Amino acid sequence: MCGIIGYSGTGNDVQEVLLTGLSGLEYRGYDSAGFAISNGSLAVHKREGDVSGLEAEVPASNHDGLAGIGHTRWSTHGPPSDENAHPHTDCESRVAVVHNGIIENYQALRTELSTAGHEFESDTDTEVIPHLIESALENGATPDQAFRQAVDRLEGSYAVAAVFQADETIYVARNESPLVLGVGDDGHYLASDVPAFLEYTDRVIYLEDGQFARVSPSGIVVTDEQGAVIDTAIDTVDWDPEDAGKSGYDHYMLKEIHEQPTALRKCLRERVSELENTITVDELSSLESTGPIQFVACGTSYHAALYGARLLRENGRSAQCFLASEYDARSIPITDETLVVGVTQSGETADTMSALRAANQAGATTLALTNVVGSSAARECDHVMYIRAGPEIGVAATKTFVSQQAALAMLSGVLSNGDSPTLIKDLRGLPDKLQHVLDESTAQAVATEFVDADAYFFIGRGYNAPVALEGALKMKEITYKHAEGFAAGELKHGPLALVTERTPVFAVVTGTDAAKTIGNIKEVEARGAPVIAVTDSPEAVGQYASHVLAVPDAGPYLTPILANVQLQLVSYWVANQLDRSIDKPRNLAKSVTVE
Ligand code: M6R
């Protein structure tokens, strides 16, 4: 959570770079925003609310500065307010600091600093950092020394950046919170995520935990905890700046839903060969796994993991799925035979990272299935498989869910050594079938009809059970309306009591278990609820439903992926008609870096 941006250079207007970067980072948090520019003194602007509000408030001019840092906040310590917005400064405004993460020992530090006479203006944990720096400066430290001494006192997670008055260097450090550096022709950048500066450069340095960096117009110097200079590789990212824009769509979410055929093609490219009847994932060539497989994930990624675990079980492997926040290595059997797969779009989710670290410590082999190159999960796991969905800016996961499912289908092929001609053929045909769903969907009309419903229920069985859970998650997070997803057979064991004529039920009916789910539809209809069947057999199933959202048949394992797309569209159009903040739903953030 929270987004950080920084720029030091001569080629661009610092304020413009910071505001552009902050807009690109708002998916990480959007309850307040601010920036500081060093131009002899420190010019600090910050306020509660989103980046557009900040932008409207500040003068359009540049500050003649060469270095600046910015921050967009998802509040943890203290509510959204002007005072709690970053950057935070010391008593004399000599240094400004932005931070993403949690300082666990901030209370003790604050007491110590207050006793020494420092005055605090916010409720945040972050504010101790500029005061620690100030204290070190007063003891004669240089800015670099003062920054290091302050960081040395911190316990917890942080990506932190500081600018000093009359200094064009930005000082940064990272521990368990994302931070990437950008190498440009006319200056250097830092950010929580690459899209924040992608418009200016695609050359990046991934900072490791425990590393520090000095970012200045002339270069980037990365050092270790002791201050020794480290040689770092410069990678080039293959994301297009256009990928990070809205391309004419009203919302990122709608754009990303429509990008799904392309995302799938990228995910499958050079991995699935119909000609040779093989699934080959180069990144996994050294992965050996014969023991139990455990998946750890949160939210939408957990729903993808449920799908992946089921596929593996059907292919004869022992596979279990855990909510990452409930993965307790003390009570779960983990040996050096165990493969633990972290499914995480961002690669930064704190719960998932904590589960993966526990698995590593317990001796398991770990695999990250992620979208973000160089993310914490990618770096800390023994193996990594990229889903290649491209940047996803909308908080609601859409194209990354579809790409995760496709990647998991390939992973199940790799881990079960059984290249299935049917699965391979179905995977190859999936992008075109998904395009067909997007072209033909009547989800908008369904949304219009049911926009005033009291609640929405989603049911499905087998591979469609995770689709039902995901349909409900999407509906609740962007429409703020009550929605629940159930394995279809569970409805009659309690939730049926909630079903009325004002609670539409979306029934995902594909594959071999259709007959049983049709039985569940009848139970619902008998209580007067409208049923919307999402199905690849509109003729056979349609007679039991009041509405049908049809999908092509993509085989037993992949048709559920298409059914999910119809549900994404229904949620989108309900939220649109309710005028919700679709890309930045209230209280949420894209990358959840707190446990
Ligand atoms: O980055 P991750 O995949 O680890 O994120 C996990 C969840 O926070 C995420 O899937 C969340 O549930 C979705 N953004 C909801 O649409």
CSV table of C-alpha atoms in Angstrom, one decimal, residues 172-367:
chain,number,residue,atom,x,y,z
A,172,VAL,CA,16.5,5.8,-0.3
A,173,ALA,CA,16.4,2.4,1.5
A,174,ARG,CA,14.2,-0.6,1.4
A,175,ASN,CA,13.2,-3.5,3.6
A,176,GLU,CA,10.3,-5.7,2.7
A,177,SER,CA,8.4,-3.0,0.8
A,178,PRO,CA,8.8,-2.5,-3.0
A,179,LEU,CA,11.1,0.0,-4.4
A,180,VAL,CA,12.5,0.2,-8.0
A,181,LEU,CA,15.0,2.7,-9.4
A,182,GLY,CA,14.8,4.1,-12.9
A,183,VAL,CA,17.8,5.1,-15.1
A,184,GLY,CA,16.9,7.9,-17.5
A,185,ASP,CA,18.9,9.9,-20.0
A,186,ASP,CA,18.1,13.2,-18.2
A,187,GLY,CA,17.8,12.1,-14.6
A,188,HIS,CA,17.1,9.2,-12.3
A,189,TYR,CA,13.9,7.9,-10.7
A,190,LEU,CA,12.6,5.8,-7.9
A,191,ALA,CA,9.1,4.4,-7.4
A,192,SER,CA,7.1,1.7,-5.7
A,193,ASP,CA,6.3,0.3,-9.1
A,194,VAL,CA,7.6,0.7,-12.7
A,195,PRO,CA,4.5,2.3,-14.3
A,196,ALA,CA,5.0,5.4,-12.2
A,197,PHE,CA,8.0,6.4,-14.4
A,198,LEU,CA,7.6,4.2,-17.4
A,199,GLU,CA,6.8,7.3,-19.5
A,200,TYR,CA,10.4,8.5,-18.9
A,201,THR,CA,12.4,5.4,-18.9
A,202,ASP,CA,12.1,1.6,-19.1
A,203,ARG,CA,15.6,0.9,-17.7
A,204,VAL,CA,15.4,-0.2,-14.1
A,205,ILE,CA,17.4,-1.4,-11.1
A,206,TYR,CA,15.6,-3.6,-8.5
A,207,LEU,CA,16.7,-2.6,-5.0
A,208,GLU,CA,17.1,-5.6,-2.6
A,209,ASP,CA,16.1,-5.7,1.0
A,210,GLY,CA,18.7,-4.1,3.2
A,211,GLN,CA,20.2,-2.0,0.4
A,212,PHE,CA,20.5,1.8,0.3
A,213,ALA,CA,20.8,4.1,-2.8
A,214,ARG,CA,21.7,7.7,-3.6
A,215,VAL,CA,19.8,9.0,-6.5
A,216,SER,CA,21.1,12.1,-8.1
A,217,PRO,CA,21.1,13.8,-11.6
A,218,SER,CA,24.5,12.3,-12.4
A,219,GLY,CA,23.7,8.7,-11.4
A,220,ILE,CA,22.5,6.1,-8.9
A,221,VAL,CA,24.8,4.6,-6.3
A,222,VAL,CA,23.6,1.5,-4.5
A,223,THR,CA,25.2,0.4,-1.3
A,224,ASP,CA,24.8,-2.3,1.3
A,225,GLU,CA,24.1,-1.9,5.0
A,226,GLN,CA,27.8,-1.2,5.7
A,227,GLY,CA,28.0,1.4,3.0
A,228,ALA,CA,30.0,-0.6,0.5
A,229,VAL,CA,29.1,0.1,-3.1
A,230,ILE,CA,27.3,-2.7,-5.0
A,231,ASP,CA,27.4,-3.3,-8.7
A,232,THR,CA,23.8,-3.6,-9.8
A,233,ALA,CA,22.4,-4.8,-13.1
A,234,ILE,CA,20.2,-2.5,-15.2
A,235,ASP,CA,17.2,-4.4,-16.6
A,236,THR,CA,14.9,-3.3,-19.4
A,237,VAL,CA,11.2,-3.8,-18.8
A,238,ASP,CA,9.1,-4.8,-21.8
A,239,TRP,CA,5.9,-2.9,-20.7
A,240,ASP,CA,4.7,-0.3,-23.1
A,241,PRO,CA,3.9,3.1,-21.5
A,242,GLU,CA,0.5,2.9,-23.4
A,243,ASP,CA,-0.2,-0.3,-21.3
A,244,ALA,CA,-0.3,1.9,-18.2
A,245,GLY,CA,-2.8,4.4,-19.7
A,246,LYS,CA,-6.6,4.2,-20.2
A,247,SER,CA,-6.5,4.2,-24.0
A,248,GLY,CA,-9.9,5.9,-24.3
A,249,TYR,CA,-11.8,3.6,-21.9
A,250,ASP,CA,-13.7,5.2,-19.1
A,251,HIS,CA,-12.1,3.0,-16.6
A,252,TYR,CA,-8.9,1.0,-16.3
A,253,MET,CA,-11.1,-2.0,-15.2
A,254,LEU,CA,-13.0,-2.0,-18.5
A,255,LYS,CA,-9.8,-1.5,-20.5
A,256,GLU,CA,-8.2,-4.4,-18.6
A,257,ILE,CA,-11.2,-6.7,-19.1
A,258,HIS,CA,-10.9,-6.0,-22.9
A,259,GLU,CA,-7.1,-6.6,-22.8
A,260,GLN,CA,-7.7,-10.2,-21.7
A,261,PRO,CA,-7.3,-11.9,-25.1
A,262,THR,CA,-4.0,-10.2,-25.5
A,263,ALA,CA,-2.9,-10.9,-22.0
A,264,LEU,CA,-3.7,-14.6,-22.6
A,265,ARG,CA,-1.7,-14.7,-25.8
A,266,LYS,CA,1.3,-13.3,-24.0
A,267,CYS,CA,0.9,-15.7,-21.2
A,268,LEU,CA,0.8,-18.7,-23.6
A,269,ARG,CA,3.4,-17.5,-26.1
A,270,GLU,CA,6.3,-20.0,-26.6
A,271,ARG,CA,4.9,-22.1,-23.8
A,272,VAL,CA,2.2,-24.1,-25.5
A,273,SER,CA,2.9,-25.8,-28.7
A,274,GLU,CA,0.0,-27.5,-30.5
A,275,LEU,CA,2.3,-28.8,-33.2
A,276,GLU,CA,4.6,-30.6,-30.8
A,277,ASN,CA,1.9,-31.2,-28.2
A,278,THR,CA,3.9,-29.8,-25.4
A,279,ILE,CA,3.7,-27.4,-22.5
A,280,THR,CA,7.1,-25.9,-21.8
A,281,VAL,CA,7.8,-23.2,-19.2
A,282,ASP,CA,11.4,-22.3,-19.6
A,283,GLU,CA,11.6,-20.6,-16.2
A,284,LEU,CA,10.6,-23.9,-14.6
A,285,SER,CA,13.2,-26.2,-16.3
A,286,SER,CA,15.1,-26.7,-13.1
A,287,LEU,CA,12.0,-27.3,-10.9
A,288,GLU,CA,11.6,-30.8,-9.6
A,289,SER,CA,8.6,-31.7,-7.6
A,290,THR,CA,7.2,-35.0,-6.7
A,291,GLY,CA,5.8,-34.3,-3.2
A,292,PRO,CA,2.8,-32.5,-2.0
A,293,ILE,CA,1.9,-29.1,-3.4
A,294,GLN,CA,0.6,-26.2,-1.3
A,295,PHE,CA,-0.8,-23.0,-2.7
A,296,VAL,CA,-0.8,-19.8,-0.7
A,297,ALA,CA,-2.6,-16.7,-1.9
A,298,CYS,CA,-5.2,-13.9,-1.0
A,299,GLY,CA,-8.3,-12.6,-2.5
A,300,THR,CA,-8.7,-13.0,-6.3
A,301,SER,CA,-5.3,-14.8,-6.4
A,302,TYR,CA,-6.7,-17.3,-3.8
A,303,HIS,CA,-9.6,-18.0,-6.2
A,304,ALA,CA,-7.1,-18.7,-9.0
A,305,ALA,CA,-5.1,-21.0,-6.6
A,306,LEU,CA,-8.3,-23.0,-5.8
A,307,TYR,CA,-8.6,-23.6,-9.5
A,308,GLY,CA,-5.0,-24.6,-9.9
A,309,ALA,CA,-5.1,-27.0,-6.9
A,310,ARG,CA,-8.1,-28.7,-8.3
A,311,LEU,CA,-6.5,-29.2,-11.7
A,312,LEU,CA,-3.4,-30.7,-10.1
A,313,ARG,CA,-5.5,-33.1,-8.0
A,314,GLU,CA,-7.3,-34.2,-11.1
A,315,ASN,CA,-3.9,-34.8,-12.6
A,316,GLY,CA,-3.0,-37.1,-9.8
A,317,ARG,CA,-1.0,-34.7,-7.6
A,318,SER,CA,-1.6,-34.0,-4.0
A,319,ALA,CA,-2.5,-30.3,-3.9
A,320,GLN,CA,-4.0,-28.1,-1.1
A,321,CYS,CA,-4.9,-24.4,-1.1
A,322,PHE,CA,-4.4,-22.0,1.9
A,323,LEU,CA,-5.4,-18.5,2.5
A,324,ALA,CA,-2.0,-17.0,2.9
A,325,SER,CA,-3.0,-15.2,6.1
A,326,GLU,CA,-4.1,-18.6,7.6
A,327,TYR,CA,-1.0,-20.5,6.6
A,328,ASP,CA,0.5,-21.5,9.8
A,329,ALA,CA,3.8,-23.4,9.2
A,330,ARG,CA,3.6,-24.8,12.8
A,331,SER,CA,0.4,-26.7,12.1
A,332,ILE,CA,0.8,-27.7,8.5
A,333,PRO,CA,3.1,-30.5,7.5
A,334,ILE,CA,5.9,-29.1,5.4
A,335,THR,CA,9.0,-31.0,4.4
A,336,ASP,CA,11.8,-30.6,1.9
A,337,GLU,CA,9.6,-32.5,-0.5
A,338,THR,CA,6.9,-29.9,-0.3
A,339,LEU,CA,6.4,-27.4,-3.1
A,340,VAL,CA,4.7,-24.1,-1.9
A,341,VAL,CA,3.3,-22.0,-4.7
A,342,GLY,CA,2.6,-18.3,-3.9
A,343,VAL,CA,0.0,-16.9,-6.4
A,344,THR,CA,0.3,-13.2,-6.3
A,345,GLN,CA,-0.2,-10.6,-9.0
A,346,SER,CA,1.8,-7.9,-7.3
A,347,GLY,CA,4.4,-10.2,-5.8
A,348,GLU,CA,4.3,-7.9,-2.8
A,349,THR,CA,1.2,-9.0,-0.8
A,350,ALA,CA,2.4,-9.1,2.8
A,351,ASP,CA,0.3,-12.1,3.8
A,352,THR,CA,1.5,-14.1,0.9
A,353,MET,CA,5.1,-13.1,1.4
A,354,SER,CA,4.9,-14.1,5.0
A,355,ALA,CA,3.6,-17.5,4.1
A,356,LEU,CA,6.3,-18.0,1.5
A,357,ARG,CA,9.0,-17.0,4.0
A,358,ALA,CA,7.6,-19.4,6.5
A,359,ALA,CA,7.6,-22.2,3.8
A,360,ASN,CA,11.2,-21.3,2.9
A,361,GLN,CA,12.3,-21.5,6.5
A,362,ALA,CA,10.5,-24.9,6.9
A,363,GLY,CA,12.6,-26.2,4.1
A,364,ALA,CA,10.0,-26.3,1.3
A,365,THR,CA,10.8,-25.4,-2.3
A,366,THR,CA,9.0,-22.2,-3.2
A,367,LEU,CA,7.6,-21.0,-6.5
